[in-house]
Amino acid sequence: MAVLDVVKYPDPRLREPTHPVEHFDEGLRQLVRDLADTMFALNGAGIAAIQVGRLERVFLIDGRVAGREDDVPVVFCNPEMIDSGHGISISEEGCLSFPGVFVEVKRPRWVKFRAQDQDGQWFEIEGEGLLARALQHELDHLTGRLLVDMVGMVKKEMIKRKMKRWHASQEGSGGDGDDDAVADDAAPVGA
Ligand code: NI
């Protein structure tokens, strides 16, 4: 079990260009296991590889969020949004890279995605509600798009200040040692 450090805003690694998964090998499976451990440890609805400093186009969504019977994460490699619609939904989102920050984001209510699983098999998934939101949030991560990009100037400055305070609060406390406390905050839709 490996819970990895999550990269927090404004770390420039969150803006790095990502690249497609080409090898569906043991290295990928290890990354997926570590992402799953990290997502569960922080109580996230999803997590993208770039949030642990890896540039593969990979994200995970909690199985229950994805409409499965259990919470075994659904793995999305090289994901694409192939359709969206059914109107617009506005709801609060959190992000594991922005502890304690919640932002109202407008998104299409329904989406359809295609992606490869960790063995390289293509599959499609569609959904509304939290699933649609989590899929779009994670896909945004793969293009470097973050919660702070979805708000006006005033809110953007608020988020920047809040993150500055968060980083200051971490100094001298042993790095990411406060992540457990943060996870409770981020529980609803942190991804
Ligand atoms: Ni996020």
mmCIF file of C-alpha atoms and ligand atoms in Angstrom:
data_model
loop_
_atom_site.group_PDB
_atom_site.id
_atom_site.type_symbol
_atom_site.label_atom_id
_atom_site.label_comp_id
_atom_site.label_asym_id
_atom_site.label_seq_id
_atom_site.Cartn_x
_atom_site.Cartn_y
_atom_site.Cartn_z
ATOM 1 C CA MET A 1 0.000 0.000 0.000
ATOM 2 C CA ALA A 2 1.420 3.336 -1.016
ATOM 3 C CA VAL A 3 -0.332 6.571 -0.259
ATOM 4 C CA LEU A 4 1.421 9.171 -2.385
ATOM 5 C CA ASP A 5 1.772 12.885 -1.707
ATOM 6 C CA VAL A 6 -0.849 14.859 -3.608
ATOM 7 C CA VAL A 7 0.487 17.858 -5.507
ATOM 8 C CA LYS A 8 -1.242 20.999 -4.235
ATOM 9 C CA TYR A 9 -1.968 24.258 -6.063
ATOM 10 C CA PRO A 10 -0.063 26.359 -7.118
ATOM 11 C CA ASP A 11 2.562 23.675 -7.790
ATOM 12 C CA PRO A 12 3.407 24.037 -11.522
ATOM 13 C CA ARG A 13 3.363 20.264 -11.936
ATOM 14 C CA LEU A 14 -0.454 20.507 -12.062
ATOM 15 C CA ARG A 15 -0.061 22.369 -15.383
ATOM 16 C CA GLU A 16 2.375 19.983 -17.069
ATOM 17 C CA PRO A 17 1.310 18.495 -20.413
ATOM 18 C CA THR A 18 0.163 14.898 -20.038
ATOM 19 C CA HIS A 19 0.877 12.051 -22.448
ATOM 20 C CA PRO A 20 -1.076 8.985 -23.558
ATOM 21 C CA VAL A 21 -0.637 5.619 -21.888
ATOM 22 C CA GLU A 22 1.123 3.357 -24.385
ATOM 23 C CA HIS A 23 2.173 0.388 -22.281
ATOM 24 C CA PHE A 24 -0.456 -1.464 -20.310
ATOM 25 C CA ASP A 25 2.136 -3.137 -18.163
ATOM 26 C CA GLU A 26 3.105 -3.733 -14.548
ATOM 27 C CA GLY A 27 4.287 -0.132 -14.247
ATOM 28 C CA LEU A 28 0.786 1.081 -15.075
ATOM 29 C CA ARG A 29 -0.797 -1.411 -12.674
ATOM 30 C CA GLN A 30 1.481 -0.169 -9.891
ATOM 31 C CA LEU A 31 0.508 3.435 -10.637
ATOM 32 C CA VAL A 32 -3.177 2.453 -10.540
ATOM 33 C CA ARG A 33 -2.733 0.683 -7.177
ATOM 34 C CA ASP A 34 -0.943 3.691 -5.698
ATOM 35 C CA LEU A 35 -3.594 6.084 -7.040
ATOM 36 C CA ALA A 36 -6.333 3.899 -5.530
ATOM 37 C CA ASP A 37 -4.584 3.818 -2.134
ATOM 38 C CA THR A 38 -4.133 7.581 -2.238
ATOM 39 C CA MET A 39 -7.723 8.275 -3.320
ATOM 40 C CA PHE A 40 -9.159 6.120 -0.521
ATOM 41 C CA ALA A 41 -6.797 7.540 2.098
ATOM 42 C CA LEU A 42 -7.960 11.064 1.239
ATOM 43 C CA ASN A 43 -11.609 10.087 0.763
ATOM 44 C CA GLY A 44 -11.669 11.381 -2.818
ATOM 45 C CA ALA A 45 -14.355 10.639 -5.393
ATOM 46 C CA GLY A 46 -11.620 10.459 -8.013
ATOM 47 C CA ILE A 47 -7.963 11.201 -8.619
ATOM 48 C CA ALA A 48 -5.809 11.934 -11.655
ATOM 49 C CA ALA A 49 -2.233 10.727 -12.106
ATOM 50 C CA ILE A 50 -1.019 14.316 -12.535
ATOM 51 C CA GLN A 51 -2.093 14.947 -8.938
ATOM 52 C CA VAL A 52 0.715 12.659 -7.781
ATOM 53 C CA GLY A 53 3.191 14.146 -10.247
ATOM 54 C CA ARG A 54 2.761 11.522 -12.985
ATOM 55 C CA LEU A 55 2.044 12.622 -16.542
ATOM 56 C CA GLU A 56 0.249 9.583 -17.926
ATOM 57 C CA ARG A 57 -3.312 10.274 -19.088
ATOM 58 C CA VAL A 58 -4.875 8.215 -16.307
ATOM 59 C CA PHE A 59 -7.532 8.876 -13.718
ATOM 60 C CA LEU A 60 -9.590 6.806 -11.304
ATOM 61 C CA ILE A 61 -13.182 7.249 -10.195
ATOM 62 C CA ASP A 62 -14.558 5.621 -7.030
ATOM 63 C CA GLY A 63 -16.627 2.599 -8.088
ATOM 64 C CA ARG A 64 -19.753 3.723 -6.249
ATOM 65 C CA VAL A 65 -19.573 7.155 -7.860
ATOM 66 C CA ALA A 66 -19.327 5.317 -11.187
ATOM 67 C CA GLY A 67 -22.526 3.383 -10.403
ATOM 68 C CA ARG A 68 -20.869 0.098 -9.464
ATOM 69 C CA GLU A 69 -21.838 -2.181 -6.591
ATOM 70 C CA ASP A 70 -18.634 -1.566 -4.680
ATOM 71 C CA ASP A 71 -15.983 1.115 -4.362
ATOM 72 C CA VAL A 72 -13.346 -0.693 -6.468
ATOM 73 C CA PRO A 73 -12.049 2.222 -8.561
ATOM 74 C CA VAL A 74 -12.842 2.395 -12.248
ATOM 75 C CA VAL A 75 -9.639 3.067 -14.199
ATOM 76 C CA PHE A 76 -9.684 5.470 -17.151
ATOM 77 C CA CYS A 77 -6.651 5.485 -19.453
ATOM 78 C CA ASN A 78 -6.552 7.851 -22.436
ATOM 79 C CA PRO A 79 -10.095 9.081 -21.681
ATOM 80 C CA GLU A 80 -12.155 11.155 -24.107
ATOM 81 C CA MET A 81 -15.501 12.862 -23.684
ATOM 82 C CA ILE A 82 -17.487 11.752 -26.723
ATOM 83 C CA ASP A 83 -20.833 13.380 -25.911
ATOM 84 C CA SER A 84 -22.438 15.681 -23.367
ATOM 85 C CA GLY A 85 -25.749 17.436 -22.799
ATOM 86 C CA HIS A 86 -29.102 17.247 -20.980
ATOM 87 C CA GLY A 87 -28.693 20.846 -19.867
ATOM 88 C CA ILE A 88 -26.368 22.441 -17.386
ATOM 89 C CA SER A 89 -25.842 21.577 -13.765
ATOM 90 C CA ILE A 90 -24.297 23.886 -11.180
ATOM 91 C CA SER A 91 -22.783 22.316 -8.109
ATOM 92 C CA GLU A 92 -19.929 22.687 -5.655
ATOM 93 C CA GLU A 93 -16.696 20.866 -6.383
ATOM 94 C CA GLY A 94 -13.684 20.197 -4.261
ATOM 95 C CA CYS A 95 -10.295 18.946 -5.332
ATOM 96 C CA LEU A 96 -7.588 17.001 -3.530
ATOM 97 C CA SER A 97 -5.104 19.570 -4.876
ATOM 98 C CA PHE A 98 -7.075 22.410 -3.180
ATOM 99 C CA PRO A 99 -7.670 21.275 0.416
ATOM 100 C CA GLY A 100 -10.663 23.026 1.943
ATOM 101 C CA VAL A 101 -11.592 24.919 -1.240
ATOM 102 C CA PHE A 102 -15.037 24.510 -2.795
ATOM 103 C CA VAL A 103 -16.150 26.174 -5.987
ATOM 104 C CA GLU A 104 -19.481 26.246 -7.813
ATOM 105 C CA VAL A 105 -18.874 24.940 -11.320
ATOM 106 C CA LYS A 106 -21.276 24.852 -14.276
ATOM 107 C CA ARG A 107 -21.036 21.696 -16.320
ATOM 108 C CA PRO A 108 -23.121 19.666 -18.761
ATOM 109 C CA ARG A 109 -25.495 17.510 -16.705
ATOM 110 C CA TRP A 110 -24.833 14.329 -18.670
ATOM 111 C CA VAL A 111 -21.691 12.998 -20.340
ATOM 112 C CA LYS A 112 -20.539 9.985 -22.273
ATOM 113 C CA PHE A 113 -16.875 8.987 -22.108
ATOM 114 C CA ARG A 114 -14.703 6.388 -23.721
ATOM 115 C CA ALA A 115 -11.441 5.189 -22.245
ATOM 116 C CA GLN A 116 -9.168 2.189 -21.975
ATOM 117 C CA ASP A 117 -9.040 0.079 -18.825
ATOM 118 C CA GLN A 118 -5.725 -0.946 -17.284
ATOM 119 C CA ASP A 119 -5.480 -3.850 -19.751
ATOM 120 C CA GLY A 120 -5.967 -1.536 -22.731
ATOM 121 C CA GLN A 121 -9.572 -2.571 -23.475
ATOM 122 C CA TRP A 122 -11.767 0.295 -24.666
ATOM 123 C CA PHE A 123 -15.044 0.833 -22.840
ATOM 124 C CA GLU A 124 -17.746 3.468 -22.711
ATOM 125 C CA ILE A 125 -19.540 4.921 -19.710
ATOM 126 C CA GLU A 126 -22.268 7.514 -19.417
ATOM 127 C CA GLY A 127 -23.907 9.194 -16.489
ATOM 128 C CA GLU A 128 -25.342 12.224 -14.758
ATOM 129 C CA GLY A 129 -24.915 13.825 -11.375
ATOM 130 C CA LEU A 130 -21.752 13.195 -9.398
ATOM 131 C CA LEU A 131 -20.403 10.753 -11.989
ATOM 132 C CA ALA A 132 -20.707 13.290 -14.817
ATOM 133 C CA ARG A 133 -19.099 15.922 -12.632
ATOM 134 C CA ALA A 134 -16.252 13.674 -11.478
ATOM 135 C CA LEU A 135 -15.482 12.555 -15.049
ATOM 136 C CA GLN A 136 -15.288 16.146 -16.298
ATOM 137 C CA HIS A 137 -13.260 17.262 -13.282
ATOM 138 C CA GLU A 138 -10.691 14.517 -13.805
ATOM 139 C CA LEU A 139 -10.510 15.081 -17.553
ATOM 140 C CA ASP A 140 -9.804 18.749 -16.812
ATOM 141 C CA HIS A 141 -6.821 17.679 -14.697
ATOM 142 C CA LEU A 142 -5.330 15.936 -17.745
ATOM 143 C CA THR A 143 -5.354 19.242 -19.625
ATOM 144 C CA GLY A 144 -4.058 21.252 -16.656
ATOM 145 C CA ARG A 145 -7.427 22.893 -16.035
ATOM 146 C CA LEU A 146 -8.072 23.531 -12.359
ATOM 147 C CA LEU A 147 -10.860 24.807 -10.094
ATOM 148 C CA VAL A 148 -9.107 28.158 -9.864
ATOM 149 C CA ASP A 149 -9.568 28.593 -13.627
ATOM 150 C CA MET A 150 -13.365 28.379 -13.354
ATOM 151 C CA VAL A 151 -13.992 31.389 -11.163
ATOM 152 C CA GLY A 152 -13.909 35.173 -11.469
ATOM 153 C CA MET A 153 -11.040 37.397 -10.386
ATOM 154 C CA VAL A 154 -12.258 37.971 -6.830
ATOM 155 C CA LYS A 155 -12.811 34.319 -6.027
ATOM 156 C CA LYS A 156 -9.511 33.467 -7.725
ATOM 157 C CA GLU A 157 -7.646 35.771 -5.332
ATOM 158 C CA MET A 158 -9.534 34.244 -2.397
ATOM 159 C CA ILE A 159 -8.468 30.768 -3.442
ATOM 160 C CA LYS A 160 -4.858 31.868 -3.900
ATOM 161 C CA ARG A 161 -4.832 33.373 -0.400
ATOM 162 C CA LYS A 162 -6.476 30.313 1.093
ATOM 163 C CA MET A 163 -3.894 28.008 -0.509
ATOM 164 C CA LYS A 164 -1.068 30.253 0.679
ATOM 165 C CA ARG A 165 -2.400 29.920 4.220
ATOM 166 C CA TRP A 166 -2.759 26.172 3.782
ATOM 167 C CA HIS A 167 0.856 25.794 2.647
ATOM 168 C CA ALA A 168 2.012 28.004 5.543
ATOM 169 C CA SER A 169 0.084 25.800 7.975
ATOM 170 C CA GLN A 170 1.941 22.741 6.632
ATOM 171 C CA GLU A 171 5.389 24.184 7.305
ATOM 172 C CA GLY A 172 6.995 22.564 10.296
ATOM 173 C CA SER A 173 4.203 20.025 10.637
ATOM 174 C CA GLY A 174 6.038 17.356 8.685
ATOM 175 C CA GLY A 175 4.900 17.993 5.157
ATOM 176 C CA ASP A 176 1.590 16.393 4.291
ATOM 177 C CA GLY A 177 0.929 15.122 7.800
ATOM 178 C CA ASP A 178 -2.359 17.015 7.961
ATOM 179 C CA ASP A 179 -3.877 15.263 4.981
ATOM 180 C CA ASP A 180 -6.210 13.193 7.153
ATOM 181 C CA ALA A 181 -7.801 16.298 8.606
ATOM 182 C CA VAL A 182 -8.030 17.785 5.136
ATOM 183 C CA ALA A 183 -9.705 14.686 3.758
ATOM 184 C CA ASP A 184 -12.748 15.197 5.997
ATOM 185 C CA ASP A 185 -13.133 18.691 4.591
ATOM 186 C CA ALA A 186 -12.893 17.481 1.037
ATOM 187 C CA ALA A 187 -15.148 14.483 1.519
ATOM 188 C CA PRO A 188 -18.186 15.463 -0.568
ATOM 189 C CA VAL A 189 -16.634 15.722 -4.013
ATOM 190 C CA GLY A 190 -12.892 16.162 -3.517
ATOM 191 C CA ALA A 191 -11.303 14.756 -6.616
HETATM 192 NI NI NI B 1 -9.195 17.641 -8.621
#
